[in-house]
Coordinates of C-alpha atoms in Angstrom, one line a residue:
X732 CA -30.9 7.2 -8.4
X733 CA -28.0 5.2 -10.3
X734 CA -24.8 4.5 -8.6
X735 CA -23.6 3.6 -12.3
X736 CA -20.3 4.6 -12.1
X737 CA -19.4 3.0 -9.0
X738 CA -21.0 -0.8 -10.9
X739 CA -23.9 -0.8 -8.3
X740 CA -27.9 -0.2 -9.6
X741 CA -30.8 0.6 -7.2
X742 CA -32.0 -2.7 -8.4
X743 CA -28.7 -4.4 -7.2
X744 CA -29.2 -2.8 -3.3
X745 CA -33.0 -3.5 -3.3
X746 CA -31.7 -7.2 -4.3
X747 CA -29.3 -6.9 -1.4
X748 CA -31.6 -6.0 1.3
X749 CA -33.1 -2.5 0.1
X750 CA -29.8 -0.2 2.1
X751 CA -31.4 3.1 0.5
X752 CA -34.5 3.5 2.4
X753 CA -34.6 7.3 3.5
X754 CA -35.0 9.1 -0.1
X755 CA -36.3 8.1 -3.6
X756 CA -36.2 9.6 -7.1
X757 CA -38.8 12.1 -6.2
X758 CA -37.8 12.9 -2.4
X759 CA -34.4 14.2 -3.9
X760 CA -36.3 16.7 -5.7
X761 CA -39.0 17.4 -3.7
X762 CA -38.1 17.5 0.0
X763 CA -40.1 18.7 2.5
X764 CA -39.6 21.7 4.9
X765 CA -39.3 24.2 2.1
X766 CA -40.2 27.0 4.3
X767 CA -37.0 26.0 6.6
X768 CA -34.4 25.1 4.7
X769 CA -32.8 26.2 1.2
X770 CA -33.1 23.6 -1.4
X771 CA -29.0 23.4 -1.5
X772 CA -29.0 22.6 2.1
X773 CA -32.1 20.3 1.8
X774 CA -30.4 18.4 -1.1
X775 CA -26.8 18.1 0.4
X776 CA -28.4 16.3 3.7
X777 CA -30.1 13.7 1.5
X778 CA -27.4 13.4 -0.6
X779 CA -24.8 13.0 2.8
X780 CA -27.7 10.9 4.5
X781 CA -27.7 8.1 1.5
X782 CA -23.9 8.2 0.6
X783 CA -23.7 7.0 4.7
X784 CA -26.4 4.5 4.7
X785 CA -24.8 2.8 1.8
X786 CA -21.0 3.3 1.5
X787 CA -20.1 4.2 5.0
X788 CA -17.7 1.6 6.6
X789 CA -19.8 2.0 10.1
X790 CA -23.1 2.5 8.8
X791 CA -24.6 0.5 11.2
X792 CA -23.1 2.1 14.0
X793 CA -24.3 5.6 12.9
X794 CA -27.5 4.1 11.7
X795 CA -29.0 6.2 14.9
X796 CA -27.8 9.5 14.2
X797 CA -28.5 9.7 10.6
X798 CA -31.8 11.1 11.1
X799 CA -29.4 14.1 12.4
X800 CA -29.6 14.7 8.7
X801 CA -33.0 15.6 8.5
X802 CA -33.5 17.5 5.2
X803 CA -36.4 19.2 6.4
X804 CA -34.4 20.8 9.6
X805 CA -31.0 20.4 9.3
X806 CA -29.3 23.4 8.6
X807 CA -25.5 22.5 9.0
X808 CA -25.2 19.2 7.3
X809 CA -21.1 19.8 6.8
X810 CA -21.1 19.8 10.5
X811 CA -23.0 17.5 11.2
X812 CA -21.5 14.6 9.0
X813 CA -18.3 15.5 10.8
X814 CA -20.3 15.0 14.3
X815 CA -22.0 12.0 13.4
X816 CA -19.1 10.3 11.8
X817 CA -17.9 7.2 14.1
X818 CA -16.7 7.5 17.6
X819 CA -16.8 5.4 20.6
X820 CA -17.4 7.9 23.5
X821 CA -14.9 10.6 23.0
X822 CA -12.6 8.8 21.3
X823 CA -13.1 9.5 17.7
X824 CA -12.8 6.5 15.1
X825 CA -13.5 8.2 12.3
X826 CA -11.4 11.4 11.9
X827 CA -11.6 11.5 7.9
X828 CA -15.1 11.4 6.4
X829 CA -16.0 14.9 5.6
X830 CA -19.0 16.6 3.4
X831 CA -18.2 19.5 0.9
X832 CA -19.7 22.1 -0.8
X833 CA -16.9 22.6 -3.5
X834 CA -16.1 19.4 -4.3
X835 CA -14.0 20.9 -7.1
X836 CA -11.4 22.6 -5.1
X837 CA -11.1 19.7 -3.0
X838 CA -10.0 17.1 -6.1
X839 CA -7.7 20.0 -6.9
X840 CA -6.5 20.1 -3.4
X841 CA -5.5 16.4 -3.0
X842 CA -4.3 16.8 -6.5
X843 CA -1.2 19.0 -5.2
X844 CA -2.6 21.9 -6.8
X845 CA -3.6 24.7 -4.5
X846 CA -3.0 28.6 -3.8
X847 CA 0.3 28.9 -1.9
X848 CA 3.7 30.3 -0.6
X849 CA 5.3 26.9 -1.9
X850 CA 6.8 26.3 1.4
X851 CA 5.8 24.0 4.4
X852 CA 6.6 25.3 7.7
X853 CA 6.4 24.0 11.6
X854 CA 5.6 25.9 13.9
X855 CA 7.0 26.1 17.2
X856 CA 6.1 27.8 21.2
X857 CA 9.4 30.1 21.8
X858 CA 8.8 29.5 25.1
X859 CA 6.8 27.9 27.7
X860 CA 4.5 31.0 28.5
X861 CA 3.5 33.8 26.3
X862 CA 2.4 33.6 23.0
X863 CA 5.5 34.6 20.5
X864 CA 6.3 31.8 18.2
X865 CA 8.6 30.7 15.6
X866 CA 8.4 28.9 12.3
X867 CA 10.8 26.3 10.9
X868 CA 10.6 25.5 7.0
X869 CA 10.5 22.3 6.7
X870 CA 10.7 22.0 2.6
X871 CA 10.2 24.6 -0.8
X872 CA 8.3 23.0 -3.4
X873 CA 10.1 23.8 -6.5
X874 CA 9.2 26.6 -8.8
X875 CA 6.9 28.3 -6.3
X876 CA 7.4 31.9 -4.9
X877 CA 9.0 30.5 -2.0
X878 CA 11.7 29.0 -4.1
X879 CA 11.9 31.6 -6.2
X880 CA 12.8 34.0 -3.3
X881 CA 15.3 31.8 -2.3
X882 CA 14.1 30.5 0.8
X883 CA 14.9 26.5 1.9
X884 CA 14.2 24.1 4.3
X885 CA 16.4 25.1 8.1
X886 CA 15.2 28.7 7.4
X887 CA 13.7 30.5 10.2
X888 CA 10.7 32.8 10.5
X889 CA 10.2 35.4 13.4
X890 CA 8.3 38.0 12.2
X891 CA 5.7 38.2 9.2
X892 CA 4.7 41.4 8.1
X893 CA 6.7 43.2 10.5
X894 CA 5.5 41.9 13.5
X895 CA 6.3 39.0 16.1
X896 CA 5.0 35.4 14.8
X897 CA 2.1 34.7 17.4
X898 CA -0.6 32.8 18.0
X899 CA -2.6 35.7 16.8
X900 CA -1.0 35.8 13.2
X901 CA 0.6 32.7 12.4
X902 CA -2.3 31.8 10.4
X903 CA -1.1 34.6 7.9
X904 CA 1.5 31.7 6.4
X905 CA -1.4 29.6 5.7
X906 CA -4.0 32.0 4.8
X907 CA -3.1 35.2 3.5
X908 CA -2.6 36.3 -0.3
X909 CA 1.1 38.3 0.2
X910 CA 3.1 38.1 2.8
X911 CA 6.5 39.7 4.3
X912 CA 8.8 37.4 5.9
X913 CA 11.6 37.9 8.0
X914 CA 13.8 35.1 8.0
X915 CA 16.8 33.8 10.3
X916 CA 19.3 30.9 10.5
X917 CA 20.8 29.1 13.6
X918 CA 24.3 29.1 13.6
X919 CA 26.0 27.8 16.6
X920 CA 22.9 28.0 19.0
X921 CA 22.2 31.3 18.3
X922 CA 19.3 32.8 15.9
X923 CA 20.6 35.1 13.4
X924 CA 18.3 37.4 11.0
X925 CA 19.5 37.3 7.4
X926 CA 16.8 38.7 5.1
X927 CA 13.2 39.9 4.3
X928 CA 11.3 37.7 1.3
X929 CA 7.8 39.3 -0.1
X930 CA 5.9 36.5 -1.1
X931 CA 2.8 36.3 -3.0
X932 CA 0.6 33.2 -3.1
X933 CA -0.4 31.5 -6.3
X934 CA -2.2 28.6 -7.8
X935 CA 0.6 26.1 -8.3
X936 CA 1.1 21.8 -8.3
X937 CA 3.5 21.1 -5.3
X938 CA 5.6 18.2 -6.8
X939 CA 5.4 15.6 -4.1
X940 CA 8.8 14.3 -5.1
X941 CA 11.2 16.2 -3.0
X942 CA 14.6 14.9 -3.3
X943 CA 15.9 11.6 -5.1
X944 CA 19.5 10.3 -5.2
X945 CA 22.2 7.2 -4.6
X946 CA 24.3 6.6 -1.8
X947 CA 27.3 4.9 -2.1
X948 CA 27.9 2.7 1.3
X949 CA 30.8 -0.1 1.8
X950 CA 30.1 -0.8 -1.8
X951 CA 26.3 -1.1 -1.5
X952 CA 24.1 1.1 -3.3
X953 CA 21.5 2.8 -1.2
X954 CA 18.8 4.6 -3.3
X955 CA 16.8 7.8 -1.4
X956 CA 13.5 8.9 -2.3
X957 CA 11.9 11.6 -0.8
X958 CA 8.3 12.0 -1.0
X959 CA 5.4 13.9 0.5
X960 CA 2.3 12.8 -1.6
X961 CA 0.3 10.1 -2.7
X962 CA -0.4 11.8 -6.2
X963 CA -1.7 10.8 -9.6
X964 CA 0.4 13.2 -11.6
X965 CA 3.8 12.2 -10.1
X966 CA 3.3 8.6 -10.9
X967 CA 5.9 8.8 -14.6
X968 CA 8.3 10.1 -12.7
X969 CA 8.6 8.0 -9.9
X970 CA 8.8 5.2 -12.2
X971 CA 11.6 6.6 -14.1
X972 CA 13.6 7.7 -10.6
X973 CA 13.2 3.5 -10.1
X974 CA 14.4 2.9 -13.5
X975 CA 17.2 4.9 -12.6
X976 CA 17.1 3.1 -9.2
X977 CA 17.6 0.0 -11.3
X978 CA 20.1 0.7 -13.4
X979 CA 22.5 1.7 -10.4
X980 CA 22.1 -1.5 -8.9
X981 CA 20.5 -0.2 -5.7
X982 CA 19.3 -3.0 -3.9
X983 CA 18.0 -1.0 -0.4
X984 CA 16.5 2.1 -0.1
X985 CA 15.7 5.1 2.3
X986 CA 12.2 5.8 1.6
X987 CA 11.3 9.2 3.1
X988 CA 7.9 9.7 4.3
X989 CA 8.4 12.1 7.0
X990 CA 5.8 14.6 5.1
X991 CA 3.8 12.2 3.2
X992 CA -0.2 12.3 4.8
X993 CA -1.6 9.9 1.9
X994 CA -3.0 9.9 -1.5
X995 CA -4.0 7.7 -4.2
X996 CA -4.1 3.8 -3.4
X997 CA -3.3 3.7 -7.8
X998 CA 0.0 5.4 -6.5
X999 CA 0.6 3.3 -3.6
X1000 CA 0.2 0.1 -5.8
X1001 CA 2.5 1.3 -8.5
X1002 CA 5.6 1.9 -6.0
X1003 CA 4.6 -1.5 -4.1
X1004 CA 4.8 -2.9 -7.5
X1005 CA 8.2 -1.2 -8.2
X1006 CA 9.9 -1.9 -4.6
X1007 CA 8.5 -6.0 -4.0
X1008 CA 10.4 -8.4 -4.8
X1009 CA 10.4 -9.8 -8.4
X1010 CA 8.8 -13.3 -7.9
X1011 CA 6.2 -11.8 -5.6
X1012 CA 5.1 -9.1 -8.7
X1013 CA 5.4 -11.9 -11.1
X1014 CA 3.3 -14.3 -9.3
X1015 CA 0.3 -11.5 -8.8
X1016 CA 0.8 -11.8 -5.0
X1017 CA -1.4 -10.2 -2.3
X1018 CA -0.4 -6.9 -1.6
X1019 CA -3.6 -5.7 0.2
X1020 CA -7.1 -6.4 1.1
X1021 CA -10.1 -4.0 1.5
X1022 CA -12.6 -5.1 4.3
X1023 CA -16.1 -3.1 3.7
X1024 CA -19.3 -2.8 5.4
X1025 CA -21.6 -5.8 5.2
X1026 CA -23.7 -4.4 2.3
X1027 CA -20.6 -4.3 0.0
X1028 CA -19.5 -7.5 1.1
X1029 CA -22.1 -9.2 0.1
X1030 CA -22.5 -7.1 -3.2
X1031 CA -19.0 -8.0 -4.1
X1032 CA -19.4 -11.8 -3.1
X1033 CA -22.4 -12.2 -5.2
X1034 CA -21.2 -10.0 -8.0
X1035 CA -17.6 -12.1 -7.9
X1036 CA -16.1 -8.7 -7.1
X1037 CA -12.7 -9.2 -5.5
X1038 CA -11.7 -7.3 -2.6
X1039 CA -7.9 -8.1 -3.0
X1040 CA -5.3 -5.8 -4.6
X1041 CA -2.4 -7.6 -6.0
X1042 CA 1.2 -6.8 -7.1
X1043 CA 0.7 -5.7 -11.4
X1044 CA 2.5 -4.1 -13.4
X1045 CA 0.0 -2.5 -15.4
X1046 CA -1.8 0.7 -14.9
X1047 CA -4.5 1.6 -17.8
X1048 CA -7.0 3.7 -16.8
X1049 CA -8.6 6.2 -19.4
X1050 CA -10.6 7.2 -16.5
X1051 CA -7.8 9.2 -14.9
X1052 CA -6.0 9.1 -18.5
X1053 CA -3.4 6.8 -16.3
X1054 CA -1.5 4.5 -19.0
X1055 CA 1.6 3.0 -17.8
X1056 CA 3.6 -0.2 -16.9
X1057 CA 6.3 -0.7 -14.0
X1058 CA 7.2 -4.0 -16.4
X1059 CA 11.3 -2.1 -16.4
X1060 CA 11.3 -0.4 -13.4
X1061 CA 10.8 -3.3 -10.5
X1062 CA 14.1 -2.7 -8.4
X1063 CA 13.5 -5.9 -6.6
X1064 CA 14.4 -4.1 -3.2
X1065 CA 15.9 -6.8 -0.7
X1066 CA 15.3 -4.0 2.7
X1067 CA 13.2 -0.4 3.0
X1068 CA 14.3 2.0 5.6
X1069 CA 11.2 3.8 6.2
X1070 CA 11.5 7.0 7.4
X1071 CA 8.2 7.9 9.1
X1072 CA 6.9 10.8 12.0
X1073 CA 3.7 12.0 12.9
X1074 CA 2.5 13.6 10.0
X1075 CA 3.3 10.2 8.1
X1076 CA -0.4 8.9 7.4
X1077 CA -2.8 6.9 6.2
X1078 CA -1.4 5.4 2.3
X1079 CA 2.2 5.8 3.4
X1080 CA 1.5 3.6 6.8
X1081 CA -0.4 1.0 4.2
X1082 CA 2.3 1.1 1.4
X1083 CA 5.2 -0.1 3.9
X1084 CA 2.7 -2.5 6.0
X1085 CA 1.5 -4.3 2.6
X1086 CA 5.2 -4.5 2.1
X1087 CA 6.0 -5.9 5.2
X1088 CA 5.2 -9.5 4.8
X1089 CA 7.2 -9.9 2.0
X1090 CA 10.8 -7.8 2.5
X1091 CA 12.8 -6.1 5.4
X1092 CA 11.2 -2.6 6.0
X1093 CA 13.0 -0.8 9.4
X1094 CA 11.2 1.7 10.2
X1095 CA 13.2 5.4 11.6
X1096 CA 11.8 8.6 13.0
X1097 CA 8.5 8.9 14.9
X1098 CA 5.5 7.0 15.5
X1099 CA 2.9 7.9 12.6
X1100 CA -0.2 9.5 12.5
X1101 CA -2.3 6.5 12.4
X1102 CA -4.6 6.4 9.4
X1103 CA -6.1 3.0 8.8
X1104 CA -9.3 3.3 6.4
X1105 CA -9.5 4.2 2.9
X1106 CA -12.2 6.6 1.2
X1107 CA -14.1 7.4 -1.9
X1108 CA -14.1 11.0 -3.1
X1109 CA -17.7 10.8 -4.3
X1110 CA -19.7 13.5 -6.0
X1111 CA -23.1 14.1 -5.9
X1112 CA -22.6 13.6 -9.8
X1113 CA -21.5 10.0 -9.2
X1114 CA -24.2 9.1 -6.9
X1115 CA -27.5 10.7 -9.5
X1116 CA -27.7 10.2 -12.9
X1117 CA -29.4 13.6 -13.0
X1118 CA -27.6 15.7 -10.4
X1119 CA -29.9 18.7 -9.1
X1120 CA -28.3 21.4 -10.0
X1121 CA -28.3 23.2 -6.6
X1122 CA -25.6 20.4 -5.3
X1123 CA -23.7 20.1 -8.4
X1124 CA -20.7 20.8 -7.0
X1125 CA -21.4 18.5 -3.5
X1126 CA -19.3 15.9 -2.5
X1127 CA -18.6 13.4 0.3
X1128 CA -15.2 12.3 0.8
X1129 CA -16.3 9.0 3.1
X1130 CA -14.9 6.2 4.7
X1131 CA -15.2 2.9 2.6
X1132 CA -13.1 0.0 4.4
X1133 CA -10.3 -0.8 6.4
X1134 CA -7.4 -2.0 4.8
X1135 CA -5.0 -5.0 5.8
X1136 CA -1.9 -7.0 4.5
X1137 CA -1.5 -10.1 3.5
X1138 CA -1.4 -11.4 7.0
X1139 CA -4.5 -9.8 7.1
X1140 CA -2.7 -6.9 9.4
X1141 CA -3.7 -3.5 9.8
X1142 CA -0.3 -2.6 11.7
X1143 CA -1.3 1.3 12.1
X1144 CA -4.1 0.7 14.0
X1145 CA -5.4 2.0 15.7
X1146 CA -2.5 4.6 16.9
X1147 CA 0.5 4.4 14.0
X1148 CA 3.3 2.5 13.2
X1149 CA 6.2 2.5 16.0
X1150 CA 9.7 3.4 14.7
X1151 CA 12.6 0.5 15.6
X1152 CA 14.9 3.6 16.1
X1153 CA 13.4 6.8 17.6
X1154 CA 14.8 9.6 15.7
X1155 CA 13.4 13.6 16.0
X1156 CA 13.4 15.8 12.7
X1157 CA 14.9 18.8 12.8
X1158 CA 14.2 21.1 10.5
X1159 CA 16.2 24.2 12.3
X1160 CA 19.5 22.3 10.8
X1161 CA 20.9 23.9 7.2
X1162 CA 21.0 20.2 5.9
X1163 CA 18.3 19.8 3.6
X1164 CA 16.6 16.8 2.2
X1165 CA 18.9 14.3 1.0
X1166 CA 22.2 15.8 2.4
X1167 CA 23.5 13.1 4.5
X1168 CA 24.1 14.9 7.6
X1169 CA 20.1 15.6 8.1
X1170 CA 19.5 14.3 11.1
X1171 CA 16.5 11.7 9.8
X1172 CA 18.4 10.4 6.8
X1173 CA 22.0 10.3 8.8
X1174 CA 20.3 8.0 10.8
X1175 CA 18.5 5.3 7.6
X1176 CA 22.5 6.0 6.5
X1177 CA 24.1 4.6 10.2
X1178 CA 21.4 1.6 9.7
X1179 CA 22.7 0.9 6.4
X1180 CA 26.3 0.6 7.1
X1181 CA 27.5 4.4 6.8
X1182 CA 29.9 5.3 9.4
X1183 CA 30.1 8.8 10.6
X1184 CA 32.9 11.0 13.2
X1185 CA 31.6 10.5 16.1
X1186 CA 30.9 13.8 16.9
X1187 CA 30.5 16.5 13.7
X1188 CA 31.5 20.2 13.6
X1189 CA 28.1 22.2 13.6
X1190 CA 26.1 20.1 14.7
X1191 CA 22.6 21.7 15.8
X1192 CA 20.7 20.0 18.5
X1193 CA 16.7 20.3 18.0
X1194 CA 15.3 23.2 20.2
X1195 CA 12.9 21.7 22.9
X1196 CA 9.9 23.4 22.1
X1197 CA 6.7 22.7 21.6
X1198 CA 4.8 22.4 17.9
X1199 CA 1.4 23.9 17.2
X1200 CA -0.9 22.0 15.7
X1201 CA -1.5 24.1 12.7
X1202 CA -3.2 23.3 9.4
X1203 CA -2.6 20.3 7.3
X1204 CA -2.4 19.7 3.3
X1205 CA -5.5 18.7 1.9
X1206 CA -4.2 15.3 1.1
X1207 CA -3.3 14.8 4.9
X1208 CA -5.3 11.5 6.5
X1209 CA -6.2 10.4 3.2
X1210 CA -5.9 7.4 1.4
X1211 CA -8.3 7.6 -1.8
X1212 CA -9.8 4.6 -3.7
X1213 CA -11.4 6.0 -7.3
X1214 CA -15.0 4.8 -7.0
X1215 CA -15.1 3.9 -11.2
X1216 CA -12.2 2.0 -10.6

């Protein structure tokens, strides 16, 4: 085995107290049980067993259950990574670390790229009993069918394919190829069919930049930036929105994570190192800290490894073909109102609480999700020099560390950051993201100084209904640290 790309040799961990002790060169190709289990599966439950033994932020505390793994019997290791992975009793820890088979897909996946509508709905009981629903869309991602049909965020969805949503179809707007939708609006309390959209689902990048403008308040510029993704791909942009940001004197900002389940700690550094104050980015101040398992503290410690990310300004990695500098586009931002609910996880909780100790950050909405370790995407081609080919395309997205501030703070944990104003979205309103009567960003607007009538024409209360848990973006619960990096 050699862990090459990730700076750590078998020679290095047998230095460090010998961590890989269940499989060698020769076990990885020759496992036993042959007459039980295919090679892939035998393969992929040495390859889970040894990225947990080593990497895993608990590994002691699973040390126990990884002979779960057992290449010779195990038949489900997916499943059983995901019931091994840390818990104290019923209370789940670890909600992230996950083994696949298609470790391709998945990079894609958290890339933004995926088959889809284009749209992100929520999904909603109609009523306390039965089982008829109804579907909300929260946001269109731009050029996808969705958009293209002319759908939007405060549309409605009763029907899909001609029939009642339900808990027996509503998958359909997740999982199908084409769909029919019949959509409605809400005008004055009552739901009003407008149209039918055909849609059919194709491979497209969601752009995780939403919506991105300047408010003028008493004189003050207030910049708004709304974003749903930690991605790699959106990273020029956002630096030119903050140029922009920079160049209009904005000085606070409404920064939208209402939608935003994680990402790419690369991303989250570049906007820390865009929205901290000037001295703090030009003094290479703490911006977060990485705590790992005792193996990997020690590796670093002896290998003078730091476990400290601080504020930079430049970004060159030819690994992810990432060249850029935030030199011109540091706004400097003296206050943050951050705009965060439930489905706000994981690098959007550590992006404002690494910002925390050094500016004003009030947070509006809902309590977040909660998120509070980071992971490596790691390939069974990063972990063997000479993959077998029958778990090529295997990979382990695991748990590396817990993160903290420079107060060494991990604020999210372990249930989510706590709004100072509680605020519901309300995606059944016709205001959509960035329109200043939206309920979420009226609200960041009020904090900020904006005065509004105290009571508007129009104005749509949000149903009391319950939302179904349905099925998150790949990215969601995900806060990615490149293991070459």
């Amino acid at each position: 085995m050699d862990f090459n790309r990730l700076k750590i040799t078998i020679a290095g961990i047998i230095l460090l107290g010998g961590i890989i002790s269940g499989c060698n060169r020769s076990d990885i190709n020759n496992p036993e049980g042959k007459n039980k289990i295919t090679e892939e599966t035998r393969l992929a439950n040495t390859f889970a067993k040894e990225a947990l033994e080593v990497y895993y932020y608990w590994n002691e505390e699973i040390s126990d259950d990884l002979s779960k793994l057992d290449p010779a019997t195990n038949s489900a290791p997916i499943a059983t990574v995901e019931e091994i992975r840390y818990h104290d009793g019923e209370n789940q820890i670890d909600k992230w670390t996950m083994l696949t088979d298609n470790m391709e897909e998945f990079t894609s996946s958290v890339q933004g790229v995926s088959t889809t509508y284009g749209f992100t709905p929520v999904v909603y009981y109609k009523n306390k009993e039965g089982n008829e629903l109804i579907a909300a869309v929260a946001y269109v991602s731009e050029g996808g069918p969705a958009a293209e049909a002319g759908m939007k965020r405060g549309n409605l969805i009763e029907k899909i394919n001609g029939e009642v949503l339900t808990t027996e179809n509503y998958l359909n707007l997740y999982y199908s190829s084409e769909i029919t939708l019949s959509l409605s609006e809400l005008t004055d309390n009552v739901i009003t069919p407008t149209k039918d959209v055909a849609l059919t689902a194709t491979e497209m990048y969601e752009n995780p930049i939403l919506c991105h403008k300047t408010f003028d308040v008493n004189g003050k510029k207030i910049g708004y930036l709304a974003y749903s993704s930690f991605d790699l791909k959106s990273i020029p942009e956002l630096i030119n929105i903050c140029k922009e940001f920079k160049s209009e004197g904005v000085k606070e900002l409404i920064l939208d994570l209402r939608y935003n389940g994680g990402g790419y700690v690369i991303t989250e550094c570049v906007l820390a190192s865009m929205f901290a104050p000037q001295a703090n980015v030009t003094n290479n101040d703490i911006f977060e800290k990485e705590d790992y398992n005792e193996f990997f503290t020690e590796y670093y410690k002896k290998n003078g490894t730091s476990t400290v990310t601080r504020f930079e300004t430049e970004y060159n990695y030819k690994e992810i073909n990432l060249n850029v500098s935030t030199n011109d586009a540091n706004i400097s931002l003296d206050k943050i109102y951050g705009i965060i609910s439930g489905n706000s996880a994981s690098a959007s909780e550590a992006l404002l609480s690494g910002l925390m100790p050094y500016m004003d950050i009030e947070l509006i909405g809902q309590q977040s999700h909660g998120k509070y370790c980071t992971g490596w995407m790691l390939s069974a081609e990063d972990a063997y020099d000479k993959v077998p080919q029958a778990i090529k395309n295997w990979g382990i997205y695991v748990m590396v560390s817990i993160y903290k501030n420079a107060n060494d703070e991990t604020l999210c944990m372990p249930d989510g950051l706590k709004p100072d104003t509680e605020v519901e979205d309300n995606p059944f309103e016709p205001y959509q993201l960035g329109d200043e009567n939206e309920a979420m960003l009226r609200a960041a607007l009020e904090k900020a100084g904006k005065e509004y009538p105290a009571s508007r024409a129009g104005r749509i209360e949000t149903p009391k209904m319950n939302i179904v848990d349905t099925p998150k973006k790949a990215v969601f619960g995900r806060r990615i640290i490149i293991p070459s990096l």
